């Protein structure tokens, strides 16, 4: 607190006033009193910012926000995952929780929050452990509006026309979110145009998967196919061939010439 660091008894109202001085700039500091307040605000800028973030805190850091609905919002955590989501979809941001150590890194996010009246709060690591249900939050957690799940029909027009090279992944039976995140990360690294999953499998992006994906969830679309048979037929008609890993009776990967247009399962 400022009281501990400066010897002054500074309350919440004064913190808000000092924060206003920092935001208003030199144009506000007119007259001797205003100049003194401005000088104080400039001298103790770092402490004032920290305390101000705490004062504008959102309630309920010990669990899900009452407004957080599973089908409408995603609780995202992990620094790269959060930064990638903010870079691509800043308008989807709903709430931000961060540790004090992350304030310098997340200044652009906090500035966006101030401008667009988005709530944010500086919390302890233990609070983020509870919010994310994980200790791997890396000091930040976002409540983010979910992007609409891409449909398979929307993928087809976006694919390179034959005979241009193209890589797609087909996932069936993958249920572990960390495995999904790792596959998305690898897909982004190798330039895949999408990851397709059967809708009946119920696989969707979670905070844990997005964290392991390290931002790749914003780059590679996760597409749901209502009918696996129809989707495979449509891809075959567009010149794709299919390959799958098998535990036995296959051929060595490095001894196989893969086609330019490939669906890898």
Short mmCIF file of C-alpha atoms in Angstrom, two decimals:
data_model
loop_
_atom_site.label_atom_id
_atom_site.label_comp_id
_atom_site.label_asym_id
_atom_site.label_seq_id
_atom_site.Cartn_x
_atom_site.Cartn_y
_atom_site.Cartn_z
CA UNK A 1 0.00 0.00 0.00
CA UNK A 2 1.06 3.61 -0.44
CA UNK A 3 0.74 4.14 3.31
CA UNK A 4 3.48 1.57 3.88
CA UNK A 5 5.77 2.86 1.15
CA UNK A 6 5.46 6.63 1.66
CA UNK A 7 4.36 7.02 5.27
CA UNK A 8 1.11 8.72 4.19
CA UNK A 9 -2.33 7.50 5.13
CA UNK A 10 -3.79 7.15 1.66
CA UNK A 11 -7.34 5.93 1.24
CA UNK A 12 -9.29 4.66 -1.74
CA UNK A 13 -10.63 8.09 -2.71
CA UNK A 14 -7.17 9.57 -2.81
CA UNK A 15 -5.88 6.70 -4.90
CA UNK A 16 -8.66 7.34 -7.43
CA UNK A 17 -7.83 11.05 -7.45
CA UNK A 18 -4.14 10.37 -7.97
CA UNK A 19 -4.90 7.88 -10.72
CA UNK A 20 -6.99 10.59 -12.38
CA UNK A 21 -3.96 12.89 -12.27
CA UNK A 22 -1.86 10.28 -14.04
CA UNK A 23 -4.48 9.79 -16.73
CA UNK A 24 -5.38 13.47 -17.18
CA UNK A 25 -1.85 14.60 -18.00
CA UNK A 26 -0.21 18.01 -17.60
CA UNK A 27 -3.26 19.87 -18.92
CA UNK A 28 -5.08 19.22 -15.65
CA UNK A 29 -2.24 20.38 -13.36
CA UNK A 30 -3.01 24.10 -13.11
CA UNK A 31 -2.58 26.05 -9.91
CA UNK A 32 -0.33 25.37 -6.93
CA UNK A 33 -2.50 22.66 -5.31
CA UNK A 34 -2.99 20.79 -8.56
CA UNK A 35 0.72 20.99 -9.26
CA UNK A 36 1.59 19.49 -5.89
CA UNK A 37 -0.88 16.65 -6.35
CA UNK A 38 0.44 16.04 -9.83
CA UNK A 39 4.02 15.96 -8.53
CA UNK A 40 3.02 13.44 -5.86
CA UNK A 41 1.26 11.28 -8.47
CA UNK A 42 4.30 11.30 -10.74
CA UNK A 43 6.67 10.43 -7.91
CA UNK A 44 4.67 7.42 -6.76
CA UNK A 45 3.34 6.36 -10.16
CA UNK A 46 4.07 2.62 -9.91
CA UNK A 47 2.45 2.21 -6.50
CA UNK A 48 -0.61 4.26 -7.48
CA UNK A 49 -1.17 2.18 -10.60
CA UNK A 50 -0.98 -1.05 -8.60
CA UNK A 51 -3.39 0.17 -5.91
CA UNK A 52 -5.75 1.62 -8.52
CA UNK A 53 -5.97 -1.74 -10.27
CA UNK A 54 -6.94 -3.30 -6.96
CA UNK A 55 -9.61 -0.68 -6.30
CA UNK A 56 -11.32 -1.24 -9.63
CA UNK A 57 -11.27 -4.95 -8.94
CA UNK A 58 -14.02 -7.27 -9.99
CA UNK A 59 -15.65 -9.35 -7.25
CA UNK A 60 -15.61 -13.11 -6.97
CA UNK A 61 -12.04 -14.11 -7.71
CA UNK A 62 -12.51 -17.42 -5.92
CA UNK A 63 -14.49 -19.09 -8.67
CA UNK A 64 -16.36 -18.56 -11.90
CA UNK A 65 -17.99 -15.20 -12.49
CA UNK A 66 -21.79 -15.48 -12.26
CA UNK A 67 -21.98 -14.28 -15.87
CA UNK A 68 -19.52 -16.88 -17.11
CA UNK A 69 -21.53 -19.42 -19.08
CA UNK A 70 -19.84 -22.45 -20.53
CA UNK A 71 -21.40 -22.16 -23.96
CA UNK A 72 -20.98 -18.40 -24.24
CA UNK A 73 -17.59 -17.65 -22.70
CA UNK A 74 -14.21 -19.33 -22.38
CA UNK A 75 -11.91 -18.96 -19.41
CA UNK A 76 -8.52 -18.65 -21.06
CA UNK A 77 -5.17 -18.72 -19.27
CA UNK A 78 -1.49 -18.85 -20.16
CA UNK A 79 0.38 -15.78 -21.41
CA UNK A 80 0.79 -16.71 -25.09
CA UNK A 81 -2.76 -18.01 -25.37
CA UNK A 82 -4.19 -14.82 -23.86
CA UNK A 83 -2.02 -12.48 -25.92
CA UNK A 84 -2.88 -14.31 -29.16
CA UNK A 85 -6.60 -14.14 -28.39
CA UNK A 86 -6.40 -10.44 -27.55
CA UNK A 87 -4.40 -9.70 -30.72
CA UNK A 88 -7.00 -11.40 -32.91
CA UNK A 89 -10.25 -10.74 -31.04
CA UNK A 90 -9.90 -7.83 -28.60
CA UNK A 91 -13.63 -7.17 -28.77
CA UNK A 92 -14.32 -10.60 -27.31
CA UNK A 93 -12.58 -9.74 -24.04
CA UNK A 94 -14.92 -9.70 -21.05
CA UNK A 95 -12.75 -9.76 -17.90
CA UNK A 96 -9.05 -9.86 -17.05
CA UNK A 97 -7.30 -11.20 -13.99
CA UNK A 98 -3.54 -10.82 -13.65
CA UNK A 99 -0.75 -10.84 -11.10
CA UNK A 100 1.17 -7.67 -10.29
CA UNK A 101 4.23 -9.05 -12.07
CA UNK A 102 2.28 -9.21 -15.34
CA UNK A 103 1.25 -5.54 -15.37
CA UNK A 104 4.19 -4.36 -17.57
CA UNK A 105 3.64 -7.15 -20.12
CA UNK A 106 -0.11 -6.59 -20.30
CA UNK A 107 -0.15 -2.78 -20.45
CA UNK A 108 -1.80 -2.74 -23.93
CA UNK A 109 -4.52 -5.06 -22.63
CA UNK A 110 -5.13 -2.88 -19.58
CA UNK A 111 -5.26 0.24 -21.73
CA UNK A 112 -7.91 -1.46 -23.88
CA UNK A 113 -9.85 -2.35 -20.75
CA UNK A 114 -9.79 1.26 -19.53
CA UNK A 115 -10.89 2.60 -22.91
CA UNK A 116 -13.70 0.08 -23.36
CA UNK A 117 -14.80 -0.22 -19.72
CA UNK A 118 -13.75 -3.85 -19.39
CA UNK A 119 -13.23 -5.05 -15.82
CA UNK A 120 -9.82 -6.20 -14.67
CA UNK A 121 -8.22 -7.12 -11.38
CA UNK A 122 -4.77 -7.63 -9.91
CA UNK A 123 -4.84 -10.85 -7.90
CA UNK A 124 -2.50 -13.27 -6.19
CA UNK A 125 -1.20 -16.49 -7.72
CA UNK A 126 -3.48 -18.49 -5.44
CA UNK A 127 -6.51 -16.66 -6.81
CA UNK A 128 -5.48 -17.51 -10.36
CA UNK A 129 -4.97 -21.14 -9.32
CA UNK A 130 -8.65 -21.22 -8.39
CA UNK A 131 -9.88 -19.23 -11.37
CA UNK A 132 -8.04 -21.39 -13.90
CA UNK A 133 -8.32 -24.63 -11.92
CA UNK A 134 -4.66 -24.97 -12.77
CA UNK A 135 -1.28 -23.78 -11.52
CA UNK A 136 -0.11 -23.30 -15.12
CA UNK A 137 -1.83 -19.95 -15.66
CA UNK A 138 1.45 -17.98 -16.05
CA UNK A 139 0.05 -15.01 -14.18
CA UNK A 140 -2.94 -14.15 -16.37
CA UNK A 141 -6.49 -15.29 -16.98
CA UNK A 142 -9.09 -13.91 -19.41
CA UNK A 143 -12.82 -14.41 -19.59
CA UNK A 144 -13.40 -14.31 -23.34
CA UNK A 145 -16.48 -14.64 -25.49
CA UNK A 146 -16.25 -17.83 -27.48
CA UNK A 147 -15.74 -17.51 -31.19
CA UNK A 148 -18.45 -19.27 -33.21
CA UNK A 149 -17.42 -22.84 -33.94
CA UNK A 150 -16.38 -23.03 -37.60
CA UNK A 151 -18.56 -25.29 -39.72
CA UNK A 152 -17.10 -27.72 -42.23
CA UNK A 153 -19.05 -26.08 -45.06
CA UNK A 154 -17.23 -22.81 -44.34
CA UNK A 155 -13.83 -24.50 -44.50
CA UNK A 156 -14.09 -25.75 -48.07
CA UNK A 157 -14.11 -22.35 -49.86
CA UNK A 158 -11.13 -21.23 -47.76
CA UNK A 159 -8.92 -24.16 -48.77
CA UNK A 160 -6.31 -23.71 -51.52
CA UNK A 161 -7.68 -25.01 -54.83
CA UNK A 162 -6.09 -28.13 -56.30
CA UNK A 163 -3.37 -28.89 -57.10
CA UNK A 164 -1.93 -26.48 -54.50
CA UNK A 165 -0.41 -28.19 -51.44
CA UNK A 166 -2.61 -28.34 -48.37
CA UNK A 167 -2.53 -30.15 -45.05
CA UNK A 168 -5.49 -30.95 -42.80
CA UNK A 169 -5.67 -32.94 -39.57
CA UNK A 170 -8.54 -35.28 -38.77
CA UNK A 171 -8.98 -36.09 -35.08
CA UNK A 172 -11.29 -38.80 -33.84
CA UNK A 173 -11.22 -40.17 -30.32
CA UNK A 174 -9.00 -37.41 -28.92
CA UNK A 175 -10.44 -36.39 -25.57
CA UNK A 176 -7.50 -35.09 -23.53
CA UNK A 177 -7.36 -31.27 -23.77
CA UNK A 178 -3.57 -31.23 -23.47
CA UNK A 179 -3.30 -33.59 -26.44
CA UNK A 180 -5.65 -31.36 -28.42
CA UNK A 181 -3.59 -28.30 -27.56
CA UNK A 182 -0.34 -30.01 -28.56
CA UNK A 183 -1.86 -31.07 -31.88
CA UNK A 184 -3.08 -27.54 -32.59
CA UNK A 185 0.38 -26.18 -31.81
CA UNK A 186 2.02 -28.70 -34.16
CA UNK A 187 -0.59 -28.00 -36.84
CA UNK A 188 0.22 -24.29 -36.72
CA UNK A 189 3.95 -25.00 -36.87
CA UNK A 190 3.56 -27.09 -40.03
CA UNK A 191 1.12 -24.73 -41.72
CA UNK A 192 -2.00 -26.90 -41.57
CA UNK A 193 -5.15 -25.25 -42.88
CA UNK A 194 -7.42 -26.73 -40.25
CA UNK A 195 -8.13 -29.44 -37.71
CA UNK A 196 -11.36 -31.37 -38.30
CA UNK A 197 -13.29 -33.26 -35.61
CA UNK A 198 -16.60 -35.16 -35.80
CA UNK A 199 -19.31 -33.12 -34.15
CA UNK A 200 -20.69 -36.20 -32.47
CA UNK A 201 -17.46 -36.52 -30.49
CA UNK A 202 -18.19 -33.30 -28.61
CA UNK A 203 -14.57 -32.13 -28.73
CA UNK A 204 -14.21 -28.37 -28.32
CA UNK A 205 -11.59 -25.86 -27.30
CA UNK A 206 -11.06 -25.48 -23.56
CA UNK A 207 -8.82 -23.21 -21.51
CA UNK A 208 -6.42 -26.07 -20.90
CA UNK A 209 -6.19 -26.91 -24.60
CA UNK A 210 -5.68 -23.28 -25.57
CA UNK A 211 -2.92 -22.88 -22.97
CA UNK A 212 -0.97 -25.87 -24.33
CA UNK A 213 -1.58 -24.63 -27.90
CA UNK A 214 0.40 -21.45 -27.00
CA UNK A 215 -1.69 -19.22 -29.27
CA UNK A 216 -2.17 -21.71 -32.10
CA UNK A 217 -5.89 -21.99 -31.29
CA UNK A 218 -6.27 -18.50 -32.80
CA UNK A 219 -4.38 -19.51 -35.96
CA UNK A 220 -5.62 -22.99 -36.88
CA UNK A 221 -9.41 -23.39 -37.00
CA UNK A 222 -10.96 -26.30 -35.13
CA UNK A 223 -13.78 -27.42 -37.45
CA UNK A 224 -16.69 -29.64 -36.56
CA UNK A 225 -18.03 -32.01 -39.23
CA UNK A 226 -21.66 -33.03 -38.81
CA UNK A 227 -21.20 -36.10 -41.02
CA UNK A 228 -17.79 -37.73 -41.16
CA UNK A 229 -18.65 -39.66 -44.33
CA UNK A 230 -19.86 -36.57 -46.18
CA UNK A 231 -16.83 -34.56 -45.08
CA UNK A 232 -14.40 -37.21 -46.28
CA UNK A 233 -16.21 -37.45 -49.62
CA UNK A 234 -16.05 -33.66 -50.04
CA UNK A 235 -12.34 -33.60 -49.30
CA UNK A 236 -11.67 -36.49 -51.66
CA UNK A 237 -13.51 -34.62 -54.41
CA UNK A 238 -11.13 -31.69 -53.88
CA UNK A 239 -8.07 -33.80 -54.45
CA UNK A 240 -7.15 -34.76 -50.90
CA UNK A 241 -5.73 -38.13 -50.02
CA UNK A 242 -5.80 -39.69 -46.59
CA UNK A 243 -3.13 -41.14 -44.34
CA UNK A 244 -3.33 -42.45 -40.80
CA UNK A 245 -0.88 -43.74 -38.23
CA UNK A 246 -1.42 -47.37 -37.28
CA UNK A 247 0.18 -49.57 -34.58
CA UNK A 248 1.00 -52.38 -37.02
CA UNK A 249 1.02 -53.46 -40.68
CA UNK A 250 1.83 -50.00 -41.96
CA UNK A 251 4.72 -48.57 -43.95
CA UNK A 252 7.51 -46.41 -42.47
CA UNK A 253 6.61 -42.71 -42.57
CA UNK A 254 10.04 -41.60 -43.76
CA UNK A 255 9.98 -44.17 -46.53
CA UNK A 256 6.67 -42.91 -47.89
CA UNK A 257 6.16 -40.14 -50.40
CA UNK A 258 3.23 -38.16 -49.06
CA UNK A 259 0.79 -36.44 -51.43
CA UNK A 260 0.71 -32.65 -51.72
CA UNK A 261 -2.90 -32.51 -50.55
CA UNK A 262 -3.16 -34.59 -47.42
CA UNK A 263 -5.62 -35.29 -44.61
CA UNK A 264 -3.61 -36.79 -41.78
CA UNK A 265 -5.49 -38.79 -39.15
#
